[in-house]
XYZ file of C-alpha atoms in Angstrom:
770
model
C -80.041 174.552 325.375
C -80.946 170.972 326.327
C -80.078 168.012 324.179
C -82.680 165.768 322.740
C -82.534 162.337 324.307
C -81.233 160.674 321.147
C -78.169 162.892 320.937
C -75.601 161.727 318.387
C -72.556 163.378 316.848
C -69.960 162.760 314.127
C -66.523 164.382 314.602
C -65.828 164.578 310.845
C -66.456 162.660 307.623
C -64.421 161.437 304.587
C -64.142 164.041 301.820
C -63.082 162.141 298.728
C -66.506 160.659 297.992
C -67.423 156.981 297.629
C -65.748 156.745 294.198
C -62.949 159.311 294.799
C -64.888 162.035 293.014
C -62.871 164.822 294.673
C -59.547 163.211 293.737
C -60.413 163.215 290.046
C -61.834 166.725 290.199
C -58.661 168.043 291.877
C -56.340 166.359 289.403
C -58.393 167.595 286.466
C -58.186 171.141 287.836
C -54.419 170.901 288.475
C -53.925 169.616 284.929
C -55.921 172.597 283.638
C -58.542 170.299 282.122
C -61.355 171.835 284.163
C -62.176 175.161 285.783
C -62.319 176.316 289.388
C -66.102 176.391 289.001
C -66.091 172.720 287.965
C -64.057 171.798 291.037
C -66.309 173.824 293.332
C -69.391 172.166 291.859
C -68.052 168.670 292.614
C -67.120 169.764 296.130
C -70.549 171.253 296.794
C -72.211 168.054 295.610
C -70.081 165.953 297.953
C -70.766 168.220 300.930
C -74.503 168.172 300.244
C -74.614 164.373 300.045
C -72.586 164.007 303.264
C -74.851 166.360 305.241
C -77.985 164.705 303.861
C -76.676 161.229 304.660
C -76.008 162.144 308.288
C -79.334 163.937 308.643
C -81.213 160.966 307.148
C -79.390 158.627 309.558
C -80.740 160.645 312.496
C -77.484 162.356 313.543
C -78.294 165.397 315.654
C -74.902 167.157 315.665
C -73.602 167.185 312.090
C -70.218 168.812 311.409
C -69.462 171.395 308.732
C -66.104 172.820 307.615
C -64.572 169.350 307.821
C -64.509 169.228 304.020
C -61.161 170.340 302.564
C -59.518 170.655 299.174
C -56.216 169.607 300.781
C -56.210 169.490 304.584
C -57.812 171.221 307.531
C -54.581 172.746 308.860
C -53.873 174.388 305.514
C -57.478 175.646 305.580
C -56.717 177.252 308.940
C -53.527 178.800 307.568
C -55.668 180.307 304.810
C -58.279 181.485 307.331
C -55.544 183.276 309.286
C -53.840 184.705 306.194
C -50.559 183.108 307.299
C -49.171 182.778 303.768
C -45.346 182.652 303.542
C -44.035 185.649 301.542
C -42.541 183.462 298.767
C -46.025 182.813 297.357
C -46.558 186.468 296.495
C -49.979 186.791 298.110
C -51.017 190.430 298.449
C -54.053 190.144 300.688
C -57.732 189.590 300.067
C -59.580 186.278 300.016
C -57.132 183.450 299.377
C -57.854 181.719 296.078
C -56.931 178.339 294.661
C -53.649 179.552 293.119
C -52.160 180.593 296.445
C -53.782 177.740 298.364
C -52.478 174.981 296.087
C -49.080 176.664 295.701
C -48.630 176.363 299.464
C -49.636 172.695 299.291
C -47.855 171.615 296.114
C -45.395 174.338 295.178
C -45.328 175.846 291.701
C -42.840 176.371 288.901
C -40.843 178.939 290.854
C -41.179 178.161 294.564
C -41.296 174.954 296.635
C -44.248 173.724 298.666
C -44.499 174.036 302.421
C -43.460 171.083 304.541
C -45.846 168.139 304.778
C -45.910 165.806 307.762
C -48.086 163.143 309.359
C -51.223 164.048 311.331
C -50.335 162.634 314.756
C -49.935 158.834 314.445
C -52.061 158.422 311.303
C -51.243 158.063 307.610
C -53.062 161.338 306.926
C -50.787 164.323 306.208
C -51.029 168.053 306.755
C -49.170 171.106 305.493
C -47.087 172.551 308.329
C -47.658 176.286 308.962
C -44.519 178.463 308.827
C -44.787 181.187 311.439
C -42.704 183.883 313.074
C -42.950 187.182 314.907
C -43.362 189.161 311.682
C -46.323 187.261 310.241
C -49.253 189.611 309.637
C -52.366 187.589 310.282
C -55.632 188.588 308.639
C -59.043 187.019 308.068
C -58.392 185.702 304.557
C -60.676 182.697 304.054
C -64.369 182.666 304.938
C -64.727 178.958 304.220
C -66.035 178.000 307.687
C -68.853 180.536 307.513
C -69.622 179.888 303.850
C -70.000 176.140 304.425
C -72.193 176.663 307.477
C -74.494 178.892 305.394
C -74.410 176.398 302.530
C -75.613 173.584 304.813
C -78.233 175.814 306.411
C -79.635 176.665 302.979
C -80.072 172.929 302.452
C -82.027 172.675 305.714
C -79.193 171.227 307.803
C -78.122 173.190 310.891
C -74.540 172.059 311.424
C -71.807 172.337 314.030
C -68.996 174.354 312.371
C -65.575 172.826 313.129
C -62.374 174.841 313.516
C -58.852 173.644 314.282
C -58.384 175.104 317.752
C -55.984 178.055 318.113
C -53.592 176.319 320.497
C -53.325 173.127 318.483
C -52.797 175.179 315.316
C -49.799 176.922 316.839
C -48.404 173.769 318.396
C -48.544 172.010 315.020
C -46.684 174.879 313.327
C -42.955 175.468 312.964
C -40.742 178.566 312.966
C -40.407 179.927 309.423
C -37.049 179.904 307.676
C -34.820 182.541 309.230
C -36.734 182.534 312.526
C -34.887 181.255 315.583
C -35.767 177.634 316.283
C -36.315 178.627 319.925
C -39.061 181.083 318.943
C -42.196 180.457 321.015
C -45.017 179.761 318.586
C -47.520 180.064 321.424
C -46.467 183.698 321.788
C -48.540 184.306 318.635
C -51.826 183.506 320.416
C -52.698 187.199 320.942
C -52.229 187.761 317.193
C -54.460 184.942 315.950
C -57.265 185.094 318.518
C -58.748 188.310 317.034
C -59.267 186.436 313.743
C -60.896 183.511 315.546
C -63.199 186.087 317.152
C -64.163 187.433 313.725
C -64.992 183.930 312.508
C -66.993 183.125 315.652
C -68.935 186.390 315.379
C -69.822 185.693 311.745
C -70.939 182.152 312.604
C -73.144 183.488 315.400
C -74.636 186.075 313.056
C -75.326 183.317 310.517
C -77.328 181.402 313.125
C -74.887 178.812 314.494
C -75.807 177.532 317.942
C -72.850 175.164 318.333
C -69.174 175.398 317.458
C -66.536 172.658 317.655
C -62.859 173.372 318.264
C -60.553 170.452 317.512
C -57.729 170.553 320.061
C -56.051 167.156 319.574
C -52.708 168.352 320.957
C -54.307 168.056 324.398
C -53.529 164.311 324.252
C -49.758 164.928 323.971
C -47.274 165.188 326.835
C -47.688 168.874 327.643
C -45.804 171.072 330.084
C -47.392 173.689 332.343
C -46.706 176.505 329.852
C -48.475 174.631 327.045
C -51.460 173.754 329.227
C -51.705 177.377 330.341
C -52.018 178.392 326.667
C -55.367 176.573 326.456
C -56.593 178.330 329.581
C -55.444 181.706 328.249
C -56.917 181.206 324.776
C -60.409 180.186 325.823
C -60.574 182.803 328.575
C -59.832 185.390 325.873
C -62.508 183.902 323.573
C -65.132 183.536 326.328
C -67.058 186.744 325.720
C -67.125 186.218 321.946
C -68.342 182.640 322.444
C -71.155 183.785 324.739
C -74.490 182.494 323.441
C -72.895 179.546 321.658
C -72.571 175.971 322.853
C -68.843 175.205 322.641
C -67.445 171.705 322.123
C -63.725 171.028 322.593
C -62.863 167.834 320.714
C -59.814 165.679 321.486
C -58.824 162.362 319.977
C -56.235 159.620 319.345
C -55.164 158.965 322.958
C -55.871 159.344 326.662
C -55.651 162.698 328.344
C -53.178 163.065 331.172
C -54.720 164.088 334.486
C -53.207 167.579 334.017
C -54.658 167.962 330.501
C -58.052 166.666 331.650
C -58.111 169.170 334.527
C -57.189 171.982 332.125
C -59.901 170.890 329.673
C -62.779 170.732 332.135
C -61.843 174.116 333.623
C -61.771 176.013 330.294
C -63.912 179.149 330.298
C -66.990 179.319 328.109
C -66.896 175.630 327.165
C -70.098 173.589 327.175
C -68.976 170.120 326.099
C -65.964 167.837 325.877
C -65.365 165.305 323.103
C -63.196 162.396 324.216
C -61.783 159.391 322.357
C -62.882 156.402 324.426
C -61.488 153.847 321.959
C -57.802 154.796 322.080
C -58.301 156.659 325.326
C -59.938 154.082 327.575
C -58.065 155.322 330.667
C -59.812 158.686 330.292
C -62.965 156.987 331.595
C -61.306 156.770 335.020
C -60.778 160.553 334.967
C -64.446 161.080 334.060
C -65.519 158.859 336.952
C -63.315 160.800 339.359
C -64.374 164.290 338.321
C -66.811 165.467 335.667
C -68.159 169.029 335.910
C -71.848 169.275 336.696
C -74.056 170.552 333.904
C -71.461 170.003 331.171
C -71.905 167.616 328.261
C -69.806 164.612 327.351
C -69.452 163.659 323.683
C -68.443 160.038 324.214
C -66.326 158.706 321.329
C -67.190 155.011 321.547
C -67.389 154.260 317.795
C -63.897 153.832 316.350
C -63.152 156.421 313.676
C -59.801 154.858 312.720
C -60.601 151.237 312.002
C -63.179 149.325 309.988
C -64.381 146.714 312.485
C -68.050 146.738 313.401
C -68.636 148.188 316.835
C -69.387 145.766 319.658
C -72.701 147.475 320.326
C -73.511 145.581 323.531
C -70.140 146.507 325.036
C -70.408 150.152 323.933
C -73.929 150.439 325.309
C -72.662 149.177 328.668
C -69.943 151.840 328.642
C -72.448 154.547 327.747
C -74.878 153.504 330.468
C -72.088 153.684 333.042
C -71.167 157.165 331.790
C -74.796 158.260 331.804
C -74.938 157.546 335.527
C -72.028 159.964 335.998
C -72.780 162.858 333.627
C -76.572 162.693 333.547
C -79.071 161.382 331.020
C -79.515 164.639 329.131
C -75.799 165.415 329.108
C -74.436 162.436 327.191
C -73.942 162.435 323.408
C -72.869 159.345 321.472
C -70.014 160.142 319.093
C -67.229 158.756 316.958
C -63.796 158.581 318.560
C -62.377 160.952 315.922
C -63.134 162.055 312.371
C -64.257 159.267 310.044
C -61.761 160.723 307.555
C -59.433 157.858 308.528
C -61.763 155.074 307.442
C -63.291 153.980 304.131
C -66.554 155.557 302.974
C -69.284 152.943 302.527
C -69.405 149.158 302.788
C -72.312 149.128 300.317
C -69.780 149.736 297.535
C -67.950 146.480 298.351
C -69.420 143.815 296.077
C -66.467 141.396 296.130
C -65.923 140.922 299.876
C -67.295 137.598 301.037
C -70.332 137.776 303.302
C -68.617 136.496 306.441
C -65.836 139.101 306.458
C -68.252 141.804 305.329
C -70.429 141.109 308.382
C -67.457 141.957 310.615
C -66.948 145.430 309.115
C -68.311 148.973 309.333
C -67.106 151.817 307.095
C -67.948 155.491 307.649
C -71.573 155.214 306.493
C -72.135 152.194 308.739
C -70.457 153.930 311.688
C -72.924 156.791 311.352
C -75.714 154.209 311.689
C -73.959 152.612 314.691
C -73.718 155.991 316.454
C -77.416 156.617 316.011
C -78.361 153.059 317.022
C -76.441 153.479 320.277
C -78.049 156.871 320.906
C -81.515 155.391 320.365
C -80.739 152.428 322.632
C -79.524 154.789 325.326
C -82.821 156.657 325.030
C -84.813 153.457 325.485
C -85.520 152.836 321.792
C -83.163 149.925 321.199
C -83.347 148.233 317.797
C -83.281 144.643 319.052
C -82.843 143.124 315.585
C -79.889 145.410 314.783
C -78.200 144.602 318.091
C -78.841 140.859 317.630
C -77.326 140.908 314.137
C -74.298 142.754 315.510
C -73.865 140.184 318.309
C -73.987 137.349 315.767
C -71.260 138.997 313.666
C -69.079 139.571 316.746
C -69.393 135.896 317.699
C -68.670 134.774 314.130
C -65.418 136.735 314.029
C -64.227 135.296 317.344
C -64.872 131.693 316.321
C -64.047 131.699 312.596
C -61.327 129.141 311.696
C -59.991 131.468 308.961
C -58.688 133.854 311.637
C -56.212 131.419 313.240
C -53.171 129.593 311.793
C -51.390 127.516 314.431
C -48.164 127.164 312.424
C -47.873 130.938 312.076
C -48.519 131.492 315.769
C -45.837 128.948 316.725
C -43.282 130.528 314.368
C -43.970 133.984 315.789
C -43.759 132.697 319.378
C -40.366 131.129 318.590
C -38.942 134.590 317.803
C -38.643 135.409 321.476
C -35.143 135.170 322.928
C -33.205 136.509 319.905
C -32.624 140.059 318.707
C -32.086 138.872 315.097
C -29.057 140.991 314.274
C -26.802 140.257 311.320
C -23.579 138.589 312.444
C -21.184 141.197 310.989
C -21.123 144.912 311.817
C -22.272 147.415 309.225
C -18.808 148.799 308.443
C -17.475 145.366 307.451
C -20.643 144.658 305.473
C -20.339 147.905 303.516
C -16.737 147.010 302.591
C -17.851 143.583 301.335
C -20.744 145.135 299.395
C -18.531 147.757 297.758
C -16.165 145.069 296.489
C -19.144 143.366 294.867
C -21.096 146.406 293.623
C -18.159 148.720 292.758
C -20.184 151.928 293.137
C -18.774 155.464 292.769
C -18.763 157.883 295.676
C -22.104 159.668 296.054
C -23.965 156.807 294.329
C -27.288 157.778 292.790
C -30.553 155.870 293.068
C -34.298 156.459 293.267
C -36.707 155.282 295.932
C -38.691 152.719 293.935
C -41.714 153.794 291.929
C -41.759 155.586 288.582
C -44.720 157.508 287.096
C -47.956 155.559 286.911
C -49.246 156.500 283.477
C -52.886 156.265 282.418
C -51.941 153.426 280.053
C -50.267 151.502 282.868
C -53.274 151.927 285.127
C -55.526 150.768 282.282
C -53.476 147.574 281.832
C -53.677 146.710 285.521
C -57.373 147.532 285.657
C -58.188 145.386 282.633
C -56.136 142.470 283.936
C -57.993 142.562 287.250
C -61.283 142.633 285.347
C -60.180 139.622 283.214
C -60.364 141.738 280.061
C -56.803 140.856 279.006
C -54.924 137.583 279.381
C -52.120 136.991 281.879
C -49.663 136.667 278.972
C -50.632 140.065 277.595
C -50.467 141.590 281.075
C -46.979 140.189 281.730
C -45.833 141.407 278.314
C -47.125 144.945 279.005
C -45.490 145.105 282.440
C -42.188 143.813 281.057
C -42.265 146.534 278.391
C -42.842 149.167 281.099
C -39.965 147.797 283.183
C -37.668 147.883 280.121
C -38.641 151.507 279.497
C -37.820 152.438 283.113
C -34.522 150.501 283.088
C -33.446 152.089 279.797
C -34.291 155.562 281.083
C -32.215 155.064 284.234
C -29.251 153.780 282.220
C -29.589 156.751 279.878
C -29.582 159.074 282.904
C -26.562 157.144 284.272
C -28.151 156.299 287.619
C -25.965 153.865 289.566
C -28.423 151.594 291.417
C -31.619 150.982 289.495
C -35.226 150.157 290.328
C -37.803 148.434 288.152
C -40.361 151.207 288.700
C -43.065 149.013 290.300
C -45.433 149.057 287.308
C -47.231 145.968 288.631
C -48.230 147.784 291.840
C -51.006 150.263 292.428
C -49.979 150.674 296.062
C -46.933 149.526 298.033
C -48.977 147.931 300.836
C -51.972 146.706 298.869
C -49.705 144.804 296.476
C -48.152 142.724 299.261
C -51.348 142.271 301.190
C -53.001 140.773 298.111
C -50.413 138.009 298.168
C -50.320 137.300 301.899
C -52.789 135.101 303.736
C -54.811 136.729 306.514
C -55.581 139.811 304.377
C -58.828 140.916 302.729
C -59.273 143.600 300.075
C -61.820 146.161 299.081
C -62.815 147.543 295.690
C -63.652 151.073 296.852
C -62.204 151.238 300.366
C -60.245 154.389 299.586
C -58.877 156.617 302.354
C -57.345 160.059 301.829
C -53.639 160.339 302.610
C -53.124 163.953 301.476
C -54.526 166.231 298.791
C -55.770 163.981 296.002
C -53.628 161.041 297.125
C -55.791 158.121 298.238
C -54.774 154.701 299.498
C -56.785 151.530 299.816
C -55.598 149.917 303.058
C -55.817 146.133 303.179
C -57.714 144.538 306.031
C -55.727 142.202 308.279
C -58.359 139.855 309.698
C -56.267 136.769 310.575
C -52.821 135.267 311.048
C -50.392 136.294 308.292
C -48.168 134.090 306.122
C -46.636 134.083 302.623
C -47.970 131.239 300.444
C -45.491 131.883 297.593
C -42.878 134.416 296.338
C -44.346 137.847 295.631
C -41.707 139.950 293.827
C -38.972 137.551 292.725
C -40.225 137.199 289.139
C -40.400 140.947 288.494
C -37.103 141.759 290.218
C -35.282 138.960 288.374
C -36.816 140.100 285.091
C -35.596 143.651 285.698
C -32.106 142.521 286.735
C -31.819 140.507 283.510
C -32.220 143.743 281.543
C -29.125 145.492 282.987
C -25.647 144.864 284.303
C -26.131 147.534 286.959
C -27.422 146.608 290.435
C -31.217 146.314 290.504
C -32.965 146.845 293.817
C -35.519 144.291 294.956
C -38.382 146.384 296.324
C -40.328 145.304 299.418
C -42.542 147.001 301.960
C -41.449 146.401 305.547
C -43.583 144.760 308.230
C -44.127 147.881 310.333
C -45.300 149.884 307.317
C -47.611 147.094 306.141
C -49.035 147.037 309.666
C -49.409 150.809 310.066
C -50.895 151.275 306.588
C -53.485 148.527 306.983
C -56.718 148.213 308.905
C -55.342 145.907 311.593
C -57.190 143.213 313.507
C -58.020 144.413 317.024
C -58.279 140.996 318.681
C -54.553 140.607 319.414
C -51.669 143.012 320.182
C -50.322 144.851 317.145
C -46.779 143.621 317.752
C -47.880 139.998 317.370
C -49.353 140.759 313.950
C -46.186 142.669 313.024
C -43.939 139.716 313.878
C -46.065 137.492 311.642
C -45.668 139.928 308.743
C -41.901 140.134 309.417
C -41.548 136.378 308.998
C -43.408 136.540 305.682
C -41.133 139.332 304.393
C -38.066 137.404 305.637
C -39.010 134.531 303.329
C -39.261 136.968 300.417
C -35.899 138.614 301.188
C -34.130 135.272 301.217
C -35.762 134.203 297.942
C -34.687 137.472 296.295
C -31.110 136.888 297.437
C -31.169 133.343 296.024
C -32.397 134.792 292.718
C -29.270 136.962 292.471
C -30.650 140.291 293.715
C -27.744 141.922 295.584
C -29.536 145.091 296.750
C -32.873 144.746 298.543
C -34.880 147.713 299.817
C -37.324 147.064 302.654
C -39.312 150.279 303.019
C -40.302 151.371 306.506
C -41.906 154.658 305.514
C -44.400 154.399 308.376
C -42.130 153.373 311.248
C -42.177 156.847 312.832
C -45.879 157.234 312.131
C -46.769 154.398 314.496
C -44.875 155.940 317.398
C -47.350 156.327 320.281
C -48.299 159.876 321.179
C -47.161 159.339 324.760
C -43.417 159.272 325.483
C -43.913 156.626 328.164
C -45.009 154.200 325.425
C -42.213 154.962 322.933
C -39.621 152.461 324.134
C -41.910 149.426 323.913
C -43.144 150.328 320.428
C -39.673 151.049 319.068
C -38.304 147.819 320.519
C -40.770 145.573 318.689
C -40.912 147.730 315.533
C -37.130 147.806 315.066
C -36.916 144.110 315.964
C -39.524 143.321 313.295
C -37.378 145.039 310.658
C -34.238 143.154 311.704
C -36.115 139.843 311.503
C -36.722 140.414 307.786
C -33.032 140.475 306.804
C -31.067 138.798 309.588
C -30.292 135.769 307.413
C -28.731 137.383 304.320
C -25.036 137.374 303.333
C -22.723 140.282 304.134
C -22.522 141.054 300.409
C -26.289 141.590 300.132
C -26.995 145.269 300.700
C -30.160 146.023 302.684
C -31.725 149.433 302.133
C -34.702 150.982 303.876
C -36.651 154.166 303.219
C -38.569 156.584 305.456
C -40.516 159.736 304.654
C -42.664 162.650 305.854
C -42.277 162.431 309.603
C -40.002 163.957 312.212
C -37.200 161.399 312.583
C -34.792 163.317 314.774
C -36.303 162.042 318.016
C -35.950 158.387 316.961
C -32.553 158.555 315.218
C -30.995 156.061 317.641
C -33.739 153.536 316.893
C -33.145 154.098 313.168
C -29.466 153.301 313.717
C -30.531 150.218 315.678
C -32.438 148.925 312.638
C -28.955 148.040 311.328
C -29.776 148.633 307.649
C -26.821 149.039 305.304
C -28.331 152.119 303.632
C -31.244 154.347 304.580
C -32.860 156.833 302.200
C -34.906 159.401 304.034
C -37.077 162.445 303.244
C -35.146 165.635 303.857
C -35.642 168.413 301.312
C -39.317 169.254 301.875
C -38.762 169.577 305.625
C -36.027 172.214 305.121
C -33.290 169.660 305.788
C -34.428 169.311 309.390
C -32.908 165.820 309.425
C -29.377 167.201 309.019
C -29.607 169.052 312.322
C -29.356 165.777 314.208
C -25.957 165.131 312.646
C -24.838 168.701 313.315
C -25.615 167.996 316.954
C -23.096 165.171 317.002
C -25.002 161.960 316.253
C -22.625 159.565 314.476
C -24.070 157.504 311.641
C -21.867 154.802 310.148
C -24.176 153.165 307.606
C -25.011 154.474 304.150
C -27.503 157.325 304.127
C -29.343 159.238 301.403
C -31.193 162.314 302.680
C -33.551 163.321 299.846
C -32.185 166.053 297.561
C -35.504 167.175 296.085
C -39.231 167.089 296.883
C -41.175 164.712 294.650
C -44.609 165.905 295.803
C -44.195 169.143 293.910
C -44.237 169.528 290.094
C -41.301 171.932 290.421
C -38.019 170.804 288.775
C -34.947 171.640 290.883
C -31.803 172.889 289.136
C -28.435 171.116 289.189
C -27.041 173.962 291.280
C -29.827 173.709 293.859
C -29.306 169.957 294.258
C -25.526 170.372 294.440
C -26.037 172.928 297.192
C -28.141 170.422 299.142
C -25.482 167.736 298.727
C -22.813 170.133 299.995
C -24.891 170.785 303.103
C -25.029 167.023 303.658
C -21.270 166.649 303.145
C -20.729 169.215 305.904
C -22.143 166.760 308.455
C -21.810 163.317 306.829
C -18.821 161.342 305.570
C -18.381 161.255 301.800
C -18.125 157.467 301.696
C -21.572 156.894 303.256
C -23.609 159.542 301.404
C -26.108 158.548 298.698
C -27.933 160.891 296.306
C -31.665 160.312 295.766
C -35.062 162.060 295.705
C -37.173 162.386 298.848
C -39.596 159.611 297.918
C -41.012 157.477 295.080
C -41.949 159.057 291.745
C -45.346 157.483 291.063
C -47.320 160.722 291.540
C -45.210 162.667 289.048
C -45.224 162.854 285.252
C -42.278 161.792 283.063
C -42.002 165.387 281.834
C -41.095 166.318 285.444
C -39.154 163.175 286.388
C -36.663 163.103 283.505
C -35.224 166.625 283.920
C -35.272 166.369 287.731
C -33.335 163.093 287.742
C -31.002 164.387 285.034
C -30.176 167.370 287.239
C -29.758 165.085 290.274
C -27.199 162.900 288.471
C -25.421 165.958 287.086
C -25.154 167.396 290.608
C -23.679 164.132 291.933
C -21.111 164.059 289.111
C -20.232 167.715 289.682
C -19.549 167.024 293.357
C -17.518 163.900 292.532
C -15.299 165.996 290.254
C -14.892 168.690 292.897
C -14.075 166.149 295.603
C -11.530 164.406 293.365
C -9.772 167.666 292.502
C -9.665 168.672 296.168
C -7.610 165.591 297.105
């Protein structure tokens, strides 16, 4: 099958809808306010509009099965029937009850582990596998969605998570040896992939896309051989289909590239040429004759308009290598990681708006490049793009000389606090007088509908600032009173003034722009609205001091000042791509440093600087880890290097694998770190069992806040005992895994009550054991 000359392809597309339609449909279904049929109807409408939009834009290779009710890895787990026994599934087609129980837990059993999708802020549910798992074809979603699109007149490219990447992203189930080879399960899952492929062929599919993003990781010979083995086994089943292997997020090593281009039965290779620019050298050296290159030149992870002239030059150079009919213009990865449509942004000023492209605009860019490559260049479109590129480079609003000088002056110091952490903790204890196993929460409390209404109406100028401040103060008082009633030791104000921990700070920092509907899915129904960092960053005025001081005035207990750290603000924003990321991060660090010092002056003795996304930004290649960790950890230390020994600095991290960066976490030199632990089966504790010494305060989470399930006092006490087996009593804190904003008060109150009761129970037992 030959390509048409204007060949264009989209790796994947956002699922939530331009106004978060899927989010609201999911939450309505979970709250039992709507039926499964209602949810399916919303989903079908979104899929239909996405396929139509791409078809109308002229995209030739349109993906299907990239829509998901939660995430694509969980969809694959359902397809393979790999349901952990605790969910009580007895075979047959997997329905919503089992599917969402795996994702969110239920009243009787906890959810599966959730972790970050490579180095993005998107999450996936980690498969739990072992030698005894009985795989079966239990979800026909891929075939059903292909048929659904075909009935609408759109012949799509069905997308599957590739078998090797699926296994490499899994973990051994509880009770299975940690050394168990997950890749040994390939012979058990490939028969199910064959069933799916056969059904897709029978339904009329001519193309199939396997996403194998683990090919960009540092792989050993055994792992690379698994790809060769898998696709050799699938070759006969794939016969008659055009097969695309899609990779993204980084360069391929020469070994991975060689493995990829030698895979049996494969027609085409999708490569990220935005974050994988070095891969172009491998293509120039050796590209197999007659194969097709899906060239990912349009960035699927950021919102800047493509430099069309530059991309066209890259494509023309590639065309000379792979052949005119063998080159397809594509996105670098799924557009899931960007906002949906710039048309919905009515409040962005025209200059900044001209610099941007959301998912809908990127689809247009892909097709414009494909047409230009085929000799049908839209001169007006390219000219407009060139004007916007020039405007961004020359705009005075991008550059602030004072900020650049301050950031440059940071070089030459490591910005450590003068006193070691042990001495600081002694000074802080004298001031704070906390019990052993002190209890706290991570920051946010439930965001009620009434609270969201107040914020929404204030932003729309429907209520006065005085009425807004009064409403927020009342919410803070409610949260403070509840914590005192529960007898929590170190309090938070609940963050009622914040919709999002990054957006809130970005709105108050210079160099940031904001969207109205620039929502991006993080997991399930959880959406975030990343700010856009377009210029140099500074803090014009205090951002949190008023609210933290207000909250502290309501209690005699320590009240945490709550800040988001510079690395997390960076990693959870759409970041300018015209200077190195570390330079932007240092600028943010200086802004947060000003805020920390103002909080201290206002009498806040405990300040939490969240770095939830520090691990997330770790490059996928080990050779790049040291440089990233050096500037990321340094950025955190900059924020608090000037405070007194008696001011206790906390940080928080969640939903990533931290064991491989534990020494960098120690190097952050925080006084206390709270860190996700319970949902990942207490994986974090293994690092301490292996002998790593941690001298600062630490609070591994004692229960999972992303599940509606309420843990018992006994269960939490058991978790604390496991922590005490590897950590000193005098450094251990008791806290949930993460913030509580996604939960309801009916879940939060009993869970926190049980958490405090467990801490008190252990205190009594420890005292009597002396």
